[in-house]
XYZ file of C-alpha atoms in Angstrom:
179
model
C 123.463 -50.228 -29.314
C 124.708 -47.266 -31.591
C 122.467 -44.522 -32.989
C 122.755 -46.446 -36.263
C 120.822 -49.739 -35.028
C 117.288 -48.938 -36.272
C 117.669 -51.334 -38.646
C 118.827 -53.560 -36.143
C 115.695 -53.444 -34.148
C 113.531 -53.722 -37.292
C 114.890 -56.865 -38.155
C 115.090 -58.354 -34.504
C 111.128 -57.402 -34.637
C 110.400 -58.716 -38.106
C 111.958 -62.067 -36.875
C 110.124 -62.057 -33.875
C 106.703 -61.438 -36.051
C 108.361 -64.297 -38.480
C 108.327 -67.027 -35.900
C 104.777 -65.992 -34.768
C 103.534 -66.482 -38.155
C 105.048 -69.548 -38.612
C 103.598 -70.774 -35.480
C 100.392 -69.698 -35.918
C 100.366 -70.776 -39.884
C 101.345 -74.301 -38.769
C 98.810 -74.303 -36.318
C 95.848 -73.615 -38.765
C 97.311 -75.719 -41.382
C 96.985 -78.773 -38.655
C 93.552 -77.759 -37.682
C 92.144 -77.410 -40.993
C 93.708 -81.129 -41.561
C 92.779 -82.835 -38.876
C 89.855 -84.779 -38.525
C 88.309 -83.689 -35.304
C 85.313 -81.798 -35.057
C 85.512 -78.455 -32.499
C 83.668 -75.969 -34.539
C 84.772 -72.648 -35.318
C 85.843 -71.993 -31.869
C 88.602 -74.621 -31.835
C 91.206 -72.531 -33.988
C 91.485 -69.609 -31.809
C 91.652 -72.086 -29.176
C 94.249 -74.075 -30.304
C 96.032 -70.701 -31.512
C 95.625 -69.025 -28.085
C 97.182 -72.497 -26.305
C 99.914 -72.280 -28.426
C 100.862 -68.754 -28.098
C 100.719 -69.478 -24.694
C 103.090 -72.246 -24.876
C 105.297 -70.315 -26.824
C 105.174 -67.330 -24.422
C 106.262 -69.825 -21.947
C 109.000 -70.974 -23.860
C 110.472 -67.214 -24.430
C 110.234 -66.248 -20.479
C 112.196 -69.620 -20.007
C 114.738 -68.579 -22.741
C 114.804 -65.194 -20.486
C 115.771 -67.089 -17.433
C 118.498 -68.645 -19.378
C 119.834 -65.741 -20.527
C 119.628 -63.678 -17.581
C 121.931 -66.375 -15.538
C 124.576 -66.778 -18.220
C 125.148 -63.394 -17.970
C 125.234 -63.388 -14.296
C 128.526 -62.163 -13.797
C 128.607 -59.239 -16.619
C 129.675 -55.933 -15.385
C 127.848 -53.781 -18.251
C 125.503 -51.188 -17.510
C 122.688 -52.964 -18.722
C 122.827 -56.149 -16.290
C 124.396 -54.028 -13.639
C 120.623 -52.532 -13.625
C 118.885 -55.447 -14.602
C 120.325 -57.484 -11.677
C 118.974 -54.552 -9.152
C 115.578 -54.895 -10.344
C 115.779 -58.460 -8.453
C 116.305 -61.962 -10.100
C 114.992 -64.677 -12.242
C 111.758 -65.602 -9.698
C 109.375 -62.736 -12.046
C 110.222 -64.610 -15.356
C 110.288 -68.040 -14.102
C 106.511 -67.646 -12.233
C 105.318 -65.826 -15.700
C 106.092 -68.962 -17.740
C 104.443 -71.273 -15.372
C 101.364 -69.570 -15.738
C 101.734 -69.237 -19.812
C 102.274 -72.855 -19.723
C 99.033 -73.869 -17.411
C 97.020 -71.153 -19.820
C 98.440 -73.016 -22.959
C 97.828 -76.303 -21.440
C 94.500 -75.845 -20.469
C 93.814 -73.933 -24.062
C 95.274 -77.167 -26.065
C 93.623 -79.683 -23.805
C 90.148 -78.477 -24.480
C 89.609 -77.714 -21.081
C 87.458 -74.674 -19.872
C 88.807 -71.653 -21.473
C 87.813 -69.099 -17.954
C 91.589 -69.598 -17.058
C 93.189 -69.059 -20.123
C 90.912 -66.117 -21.404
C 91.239 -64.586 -17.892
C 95.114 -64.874 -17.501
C 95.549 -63.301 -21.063
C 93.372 -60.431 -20.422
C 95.329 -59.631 -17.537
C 98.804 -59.841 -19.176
C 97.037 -57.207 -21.906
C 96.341 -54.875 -19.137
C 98.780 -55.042 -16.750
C 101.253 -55.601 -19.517
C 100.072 -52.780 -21.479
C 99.890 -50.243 -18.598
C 101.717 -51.577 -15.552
C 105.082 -53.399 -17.159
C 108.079 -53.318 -15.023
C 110.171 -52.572 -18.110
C 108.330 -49.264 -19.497
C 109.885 -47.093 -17.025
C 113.402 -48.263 -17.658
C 112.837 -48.409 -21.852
C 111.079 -44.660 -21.444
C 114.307 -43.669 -19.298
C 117.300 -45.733 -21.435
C 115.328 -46.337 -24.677
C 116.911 -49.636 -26.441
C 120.441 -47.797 -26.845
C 121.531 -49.552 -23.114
C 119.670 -53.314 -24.069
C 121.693 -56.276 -25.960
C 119.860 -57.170 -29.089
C 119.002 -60.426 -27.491
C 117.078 -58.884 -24.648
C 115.508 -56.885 -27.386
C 114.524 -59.690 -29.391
C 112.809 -61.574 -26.402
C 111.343 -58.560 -25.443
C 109.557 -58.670 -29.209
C 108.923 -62.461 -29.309
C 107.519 -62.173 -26.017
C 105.010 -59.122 -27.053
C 103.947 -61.170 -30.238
C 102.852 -64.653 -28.186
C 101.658 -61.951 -25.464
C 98.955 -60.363 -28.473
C 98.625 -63.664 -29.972
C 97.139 -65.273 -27.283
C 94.850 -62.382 -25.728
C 94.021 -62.497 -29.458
C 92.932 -65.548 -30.021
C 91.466 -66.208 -26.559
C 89.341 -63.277 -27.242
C 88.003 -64.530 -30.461
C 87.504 -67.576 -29.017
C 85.220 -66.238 -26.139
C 83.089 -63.888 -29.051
C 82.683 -67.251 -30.897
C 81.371 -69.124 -27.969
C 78.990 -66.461 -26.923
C 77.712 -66.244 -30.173
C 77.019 -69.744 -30.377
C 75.474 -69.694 -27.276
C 73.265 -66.579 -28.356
C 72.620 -68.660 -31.288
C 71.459 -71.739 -29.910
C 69.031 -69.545 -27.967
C 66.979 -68.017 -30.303
């Protein structure tokens, strides 16, 4: 990256936002149209499952990437490949795709809510990339890496989003049905 690539980065993260909203649009459109029941609850369900899924599917695009570039002797993967190897991403989108599983199959939501309250935290305050972005900045990263690094944080929000509002709903059913 040059010192002229803010616009660059702007656009990687409004496409990043783009594809979130289209998930996520599509996703209420078919619960709003279907014809099973749920309650309120079931959107941010179905919205936290899917953002899950689709978290899942960026860490596995990650993987990808990371081994077709293997064998490139820029700074960048020079560093990245010190930092260790593919295991991190690959065992991150397992879980995403258990959490979005569970989420879309109706399932118990403890797993789901709890996984994506962790990834807020730890992801928030403990990431293995903040101390290389708060040393390098984006100026060393390829706009790809950049871009997953977006799509990733969108799903990521999405579904500690959603989960969330899922969990406020049920509790305020259940403090509902109690009175």
């Amino acid at each position: 990256m040059t010192n002229n690539d803010g616009g660059i980065v702007v656009s990687l993260f409004l496409m990043a936002g783009a594809i979130a909203y289209a998930m996520l649009s599509a996703v209420a459109y078919y619960e709003k149209n279907s014809k099973k029941g749920g309650g309120p609850a079931r959107l941010p369900r179905l919205c936290s499952g899917w953002a899950n899924m689709g978290n899942g599917i960026v860490h596995v695009l990650l993987v990808a990437y990371m081994l077709s570039n293997s064998d490139n002797k820029s700074e960048y993967w020079v560093k990245e490949r010190k930092l260790g190897g593919v295991e991190g991403p690959v065992f991150l989108a397992l879980l995403n795709f258990a959490a979005g599983y569970f989420a879309l199959q109706g399932w118990r939501m403890t797993f789901s809510i709890g996984w994506n309250a962790f990834v807020a935290v730890t992801g928030t305050f403990l990431p293995v990339v903040w101390p290389r972005f708060l040393a390098e900045g984006l100026r060393m990263w390829p706009y790809t890496i950049v871009f997953i690094w977006f799509a990733i944080f969108a799903f990521e929000l999405t579904a500690f989003v959603a989960s969330m509002t899922h969990f406020a709903l049920g509790s305020a059913a259940t403090t509902k049905n109690k009175e």
